[in-house]
Short mmCIF file of C-alpha atoms in Angstrom, two decimals:
data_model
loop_
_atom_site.label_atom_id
_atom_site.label_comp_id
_atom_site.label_asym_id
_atom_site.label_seq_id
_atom_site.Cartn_x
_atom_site.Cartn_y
_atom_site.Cartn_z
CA UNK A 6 14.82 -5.04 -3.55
CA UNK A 7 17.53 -5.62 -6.11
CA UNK A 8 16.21 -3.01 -8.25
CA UNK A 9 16.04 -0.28 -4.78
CA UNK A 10 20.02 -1.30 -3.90
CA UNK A 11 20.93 -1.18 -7.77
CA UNK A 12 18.99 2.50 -8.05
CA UNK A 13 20.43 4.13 -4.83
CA UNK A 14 17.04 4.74 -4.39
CA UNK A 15 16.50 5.76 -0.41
CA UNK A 16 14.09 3.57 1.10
CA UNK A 17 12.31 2.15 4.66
CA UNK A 18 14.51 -1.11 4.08
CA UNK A 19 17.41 0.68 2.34
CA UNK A 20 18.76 3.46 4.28
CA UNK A 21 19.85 6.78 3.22
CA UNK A 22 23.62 6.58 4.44
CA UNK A 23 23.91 3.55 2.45
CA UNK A 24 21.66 4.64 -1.19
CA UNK A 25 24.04 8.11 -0.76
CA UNK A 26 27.37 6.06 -0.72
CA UNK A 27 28.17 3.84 -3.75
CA UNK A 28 30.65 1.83 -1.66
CA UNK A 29 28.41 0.65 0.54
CA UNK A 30 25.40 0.58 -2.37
CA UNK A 31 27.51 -1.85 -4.17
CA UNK A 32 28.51 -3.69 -1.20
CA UNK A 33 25.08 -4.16 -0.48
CA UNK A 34 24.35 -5.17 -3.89
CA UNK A 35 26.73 -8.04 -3.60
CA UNK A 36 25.18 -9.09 -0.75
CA UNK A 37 21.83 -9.09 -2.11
CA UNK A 38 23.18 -10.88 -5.27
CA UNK A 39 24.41 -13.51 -3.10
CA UNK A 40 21.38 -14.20 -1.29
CA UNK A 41 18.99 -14.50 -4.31
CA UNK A 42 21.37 -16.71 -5.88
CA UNK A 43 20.89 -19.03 -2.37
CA UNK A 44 17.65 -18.30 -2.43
CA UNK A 45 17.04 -19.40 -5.82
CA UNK A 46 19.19 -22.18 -6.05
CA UNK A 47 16.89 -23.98 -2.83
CA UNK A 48 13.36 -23.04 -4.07
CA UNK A 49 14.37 -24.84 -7.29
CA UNK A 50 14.47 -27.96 -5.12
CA UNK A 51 10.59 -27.49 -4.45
CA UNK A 52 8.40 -29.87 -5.61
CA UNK A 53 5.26 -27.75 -5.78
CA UNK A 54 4.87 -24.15 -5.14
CA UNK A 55 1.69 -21.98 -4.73
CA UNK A 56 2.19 -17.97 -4.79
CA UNK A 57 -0.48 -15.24 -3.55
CA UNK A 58 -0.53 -13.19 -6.83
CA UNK A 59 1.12 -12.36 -10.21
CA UNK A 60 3.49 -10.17 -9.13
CA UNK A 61 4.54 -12.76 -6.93
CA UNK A 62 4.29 -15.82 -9.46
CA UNK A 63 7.08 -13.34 -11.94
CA UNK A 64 9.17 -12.90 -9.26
CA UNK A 65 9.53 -16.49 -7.72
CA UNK A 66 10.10 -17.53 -11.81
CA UNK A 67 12.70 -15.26 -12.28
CA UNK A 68 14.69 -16.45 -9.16
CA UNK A 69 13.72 -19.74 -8.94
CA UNK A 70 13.25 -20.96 -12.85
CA UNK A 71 10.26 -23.27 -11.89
CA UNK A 72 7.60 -22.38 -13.91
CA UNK A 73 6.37 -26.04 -14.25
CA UNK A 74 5.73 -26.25 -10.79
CA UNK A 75 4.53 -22.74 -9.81
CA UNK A 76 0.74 -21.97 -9.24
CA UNK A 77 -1.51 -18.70 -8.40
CA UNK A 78 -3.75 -19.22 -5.26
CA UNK A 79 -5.02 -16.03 -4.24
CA UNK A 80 -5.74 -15.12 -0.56
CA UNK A 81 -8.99 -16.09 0.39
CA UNK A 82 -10.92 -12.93 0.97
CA UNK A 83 -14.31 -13.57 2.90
CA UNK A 84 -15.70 -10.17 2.01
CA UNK A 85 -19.65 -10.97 2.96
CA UNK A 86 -18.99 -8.72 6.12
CA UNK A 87 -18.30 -5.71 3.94
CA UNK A 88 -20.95 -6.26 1.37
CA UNK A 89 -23.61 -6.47 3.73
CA UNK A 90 -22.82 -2.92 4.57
CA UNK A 91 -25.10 -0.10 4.32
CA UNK A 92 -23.86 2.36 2.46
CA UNK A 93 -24.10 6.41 2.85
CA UNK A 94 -25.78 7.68 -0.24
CA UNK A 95 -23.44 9.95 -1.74
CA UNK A 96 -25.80 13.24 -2.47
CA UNK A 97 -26.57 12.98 1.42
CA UNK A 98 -22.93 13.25 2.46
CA UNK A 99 -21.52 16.72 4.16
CA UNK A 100 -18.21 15.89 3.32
CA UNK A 101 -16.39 13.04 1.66
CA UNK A 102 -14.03 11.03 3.49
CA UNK A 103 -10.45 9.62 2.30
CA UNK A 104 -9.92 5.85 4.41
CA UNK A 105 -6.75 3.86 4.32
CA UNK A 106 -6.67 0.56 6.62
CA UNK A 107 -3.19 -1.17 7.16
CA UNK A 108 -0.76 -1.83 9.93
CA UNK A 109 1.43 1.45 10.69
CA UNK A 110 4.88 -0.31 9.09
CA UNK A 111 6.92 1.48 8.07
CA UNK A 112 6.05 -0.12 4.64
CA UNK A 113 3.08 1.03 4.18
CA UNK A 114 4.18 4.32 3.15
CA UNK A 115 1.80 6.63 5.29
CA UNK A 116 3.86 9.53 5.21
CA UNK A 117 2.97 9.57 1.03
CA UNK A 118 -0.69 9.44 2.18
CA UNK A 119 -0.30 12.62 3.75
CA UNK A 120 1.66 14.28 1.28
CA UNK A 121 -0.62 13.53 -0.96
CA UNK A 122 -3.44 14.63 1.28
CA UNK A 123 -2.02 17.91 1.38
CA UNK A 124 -1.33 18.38 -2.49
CA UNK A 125 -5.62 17.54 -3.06
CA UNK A 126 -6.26 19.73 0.21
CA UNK A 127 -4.34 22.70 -0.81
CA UNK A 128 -4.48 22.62 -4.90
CA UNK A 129 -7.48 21.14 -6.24
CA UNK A 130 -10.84 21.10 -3.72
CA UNK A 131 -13.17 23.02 -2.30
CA UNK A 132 -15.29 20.81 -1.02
CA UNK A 133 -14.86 19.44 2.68
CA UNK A 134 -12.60 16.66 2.49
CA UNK A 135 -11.22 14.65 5.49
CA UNK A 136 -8.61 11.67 5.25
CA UNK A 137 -9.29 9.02 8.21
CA UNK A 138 -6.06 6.45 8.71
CA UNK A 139 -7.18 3.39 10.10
CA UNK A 140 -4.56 0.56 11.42
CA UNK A 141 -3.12 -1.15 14.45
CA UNK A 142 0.18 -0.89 16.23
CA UNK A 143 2.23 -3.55 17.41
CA UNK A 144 4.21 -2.32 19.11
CA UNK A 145 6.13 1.09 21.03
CA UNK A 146 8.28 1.85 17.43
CA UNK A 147 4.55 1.73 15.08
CA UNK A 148 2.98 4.27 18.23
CA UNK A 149 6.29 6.19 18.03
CA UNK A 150 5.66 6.43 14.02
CA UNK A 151 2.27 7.53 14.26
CA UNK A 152 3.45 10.28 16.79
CA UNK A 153 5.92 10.96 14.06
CA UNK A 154 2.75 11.24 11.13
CA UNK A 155 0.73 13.33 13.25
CA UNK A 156 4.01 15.50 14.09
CA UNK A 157 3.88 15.91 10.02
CA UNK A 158 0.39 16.55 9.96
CA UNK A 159 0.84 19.41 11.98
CA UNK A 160 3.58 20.66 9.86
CA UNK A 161 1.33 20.54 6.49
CA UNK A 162 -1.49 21.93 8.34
CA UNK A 163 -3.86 18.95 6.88
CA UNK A 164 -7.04 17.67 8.85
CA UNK A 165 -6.46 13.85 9.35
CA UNK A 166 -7.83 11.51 12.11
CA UNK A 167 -6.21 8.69 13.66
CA UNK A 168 -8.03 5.23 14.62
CA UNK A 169 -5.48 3.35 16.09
CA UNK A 170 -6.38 -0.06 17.22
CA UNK A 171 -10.69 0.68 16.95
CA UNK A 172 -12.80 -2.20 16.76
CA UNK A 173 -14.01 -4.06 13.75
CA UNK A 174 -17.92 -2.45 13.87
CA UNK A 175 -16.08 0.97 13.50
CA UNK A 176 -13.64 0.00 10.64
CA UNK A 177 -16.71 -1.22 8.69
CA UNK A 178 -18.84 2.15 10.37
CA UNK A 179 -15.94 4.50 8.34
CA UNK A 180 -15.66 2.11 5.45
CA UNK A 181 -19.41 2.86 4.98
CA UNK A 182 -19.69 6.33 5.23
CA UNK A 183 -16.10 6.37 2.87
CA UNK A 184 -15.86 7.67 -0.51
CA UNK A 185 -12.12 6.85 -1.31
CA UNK A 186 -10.17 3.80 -0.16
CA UNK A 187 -6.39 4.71 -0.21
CA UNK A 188 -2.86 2.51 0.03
CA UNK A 189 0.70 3.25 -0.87
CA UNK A 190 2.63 0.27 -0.38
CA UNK A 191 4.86 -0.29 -3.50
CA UNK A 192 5.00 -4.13 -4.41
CA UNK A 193 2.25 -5.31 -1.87
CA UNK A 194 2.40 -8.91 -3.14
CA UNK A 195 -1.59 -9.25 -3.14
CA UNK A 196 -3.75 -6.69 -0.59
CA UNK A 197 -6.46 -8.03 1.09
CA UNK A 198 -6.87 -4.98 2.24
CA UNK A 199 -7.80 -3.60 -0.92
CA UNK A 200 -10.54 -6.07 -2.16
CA UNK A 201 -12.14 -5.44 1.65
CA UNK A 202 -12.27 -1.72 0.66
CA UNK A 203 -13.84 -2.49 -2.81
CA UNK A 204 -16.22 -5.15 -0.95
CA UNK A 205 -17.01 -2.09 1.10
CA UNK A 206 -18.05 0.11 -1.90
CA UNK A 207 -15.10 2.56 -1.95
CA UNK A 208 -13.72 3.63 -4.85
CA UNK A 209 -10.36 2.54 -4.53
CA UNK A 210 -7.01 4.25 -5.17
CA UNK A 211 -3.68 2.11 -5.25
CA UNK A 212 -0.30 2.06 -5.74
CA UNK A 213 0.16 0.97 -9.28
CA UNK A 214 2.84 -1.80 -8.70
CA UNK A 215 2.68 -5.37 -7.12
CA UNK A 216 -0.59 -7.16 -6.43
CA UNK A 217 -2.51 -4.46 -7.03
CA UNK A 218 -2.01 -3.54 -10.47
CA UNK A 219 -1.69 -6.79 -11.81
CA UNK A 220 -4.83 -8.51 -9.93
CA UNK A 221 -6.98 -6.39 -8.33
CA UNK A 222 -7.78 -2.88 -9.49
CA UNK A 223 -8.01 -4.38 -13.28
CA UNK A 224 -10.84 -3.97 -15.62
CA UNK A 225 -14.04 -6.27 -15.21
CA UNK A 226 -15.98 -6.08 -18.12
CA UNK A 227 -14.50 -3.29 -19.92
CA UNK A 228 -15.38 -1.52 -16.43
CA UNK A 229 -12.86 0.52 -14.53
CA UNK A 230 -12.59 -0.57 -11.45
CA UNK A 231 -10.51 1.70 -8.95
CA UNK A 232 -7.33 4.26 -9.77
CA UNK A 233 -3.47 3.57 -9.40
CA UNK A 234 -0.79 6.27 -8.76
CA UNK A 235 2.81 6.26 -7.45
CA UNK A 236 3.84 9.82 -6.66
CA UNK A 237 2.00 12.83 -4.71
CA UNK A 238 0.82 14.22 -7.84
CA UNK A 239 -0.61 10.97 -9.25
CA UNK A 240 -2.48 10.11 -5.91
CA UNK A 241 -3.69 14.13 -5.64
CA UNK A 242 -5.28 14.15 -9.18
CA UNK A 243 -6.73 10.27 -8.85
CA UNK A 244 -8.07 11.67 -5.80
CA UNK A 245 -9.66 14.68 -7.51
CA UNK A 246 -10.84 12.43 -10.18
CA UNK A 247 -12.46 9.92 -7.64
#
């Protein structure tokens, strides 16, 4: 977050009236400074402390200066549910569908899912493609932001379906006949999401920061084992490679 503030970098947790106005960029920097220097100063005091992932385990060291005490247990991941599903051969498939899973937050970064959508759609296939956004809302302000995605679906003129809330036998029904798993979130600590998507069989595309990059879509074996991207661009041509 530092590193957003310090940027002027326009963000869901940084808002634009603040990254355009380098008053209230640096007063918010000075606030922020402040609070990891609290922050740091009382995780120090721990005795032990467990973190969910590499990214996570750099970023508690650098604030809290504990590396003695600091240990990597990752999110247990019971994954038997997806690997026991059938999946759609691929020479059988009509088209070839694109499936993200995650809450709509405002985190999650949907809106680049689309965009990037769009940039595959329009620029590099011919084949029938369709990009299926799976995730729950919590409350009025996530079912106001998926109005707000499909509003911008309409706008790009892209095909994408919305399963809001569906049941767990249809997650793993779309997860099965998938051919892409997608996510955007920059600096998702871990992403269980993203192992139950590889679990699945999807080939997985992920934003190449946080837990992902560091811990998940890594190579086994000398083995690729997914894509990362970060911009439009990157997610259209992994997509085209995938």
């Amino acid at each position: 977050m530092l590193s957003v503030v310090r940027n002027q970098s326009a963000r869901f947790n940084n808002a634009s009236f603040i990254s355009r106005n380098p008053v209230l960029s640096r007063l918010k920097l000075i606030y922020y400074y402040m609070f990891a220097y609290v922050y740091g100063l009382v995780g120090s005091c721990s005795d032990v402390i467990m973190v969910n992932s590499t990214w996570t385990q750099n970023h508690i060291l650098l604030l809290w200066k504990s590396g003695d005490r600091t240990s990597i247990v990752y999110p247990p991941c019971d994954v038997q549910t997806f690997l026991d599903i059938s999946l759609v051969e691929e020479n059988s498939r009509e088209e070839h569908s694109i499936v993200s899973v995650g809450q709509f937050r405002p985190e999650k970064d949907h809106p680049l899912q689309i965009r990037a959508f769009n940039t595959l759609f329009k620029r590099h296939v011919t084949q029938k493609l369709k990009l299926i956004l799976i995730g729950g809302c919590r409350d009025t302000e996530d079912e106001q932001r998926v109005t707000q995605l499909k509003r911008l679906c309409e706008e790009l003129g892209v095909p994408v379906e919305f399963k809001v809330n569906i049941p767990f036998e249809e997650l793993k029904k779309h997860l099965s006949e998938a051919t892409i798993g997608l996510h955007t979130m920059w600096n998702e600590h871990f992403g269980i999401g993203i192992v139950e998507c590889m679990a699945a069989g999807t080939i997985m595309l992920a934003h190449n920061s946080g837990g992902p990059k560091l811990d998940i879509v890594v190579p086994y074996e000398g083995n690729i084992t997914g894509f990362l991207a970060d911009t439009e661009e990157s997610y259209a041509e992994a997509d085209r490679k995938s």
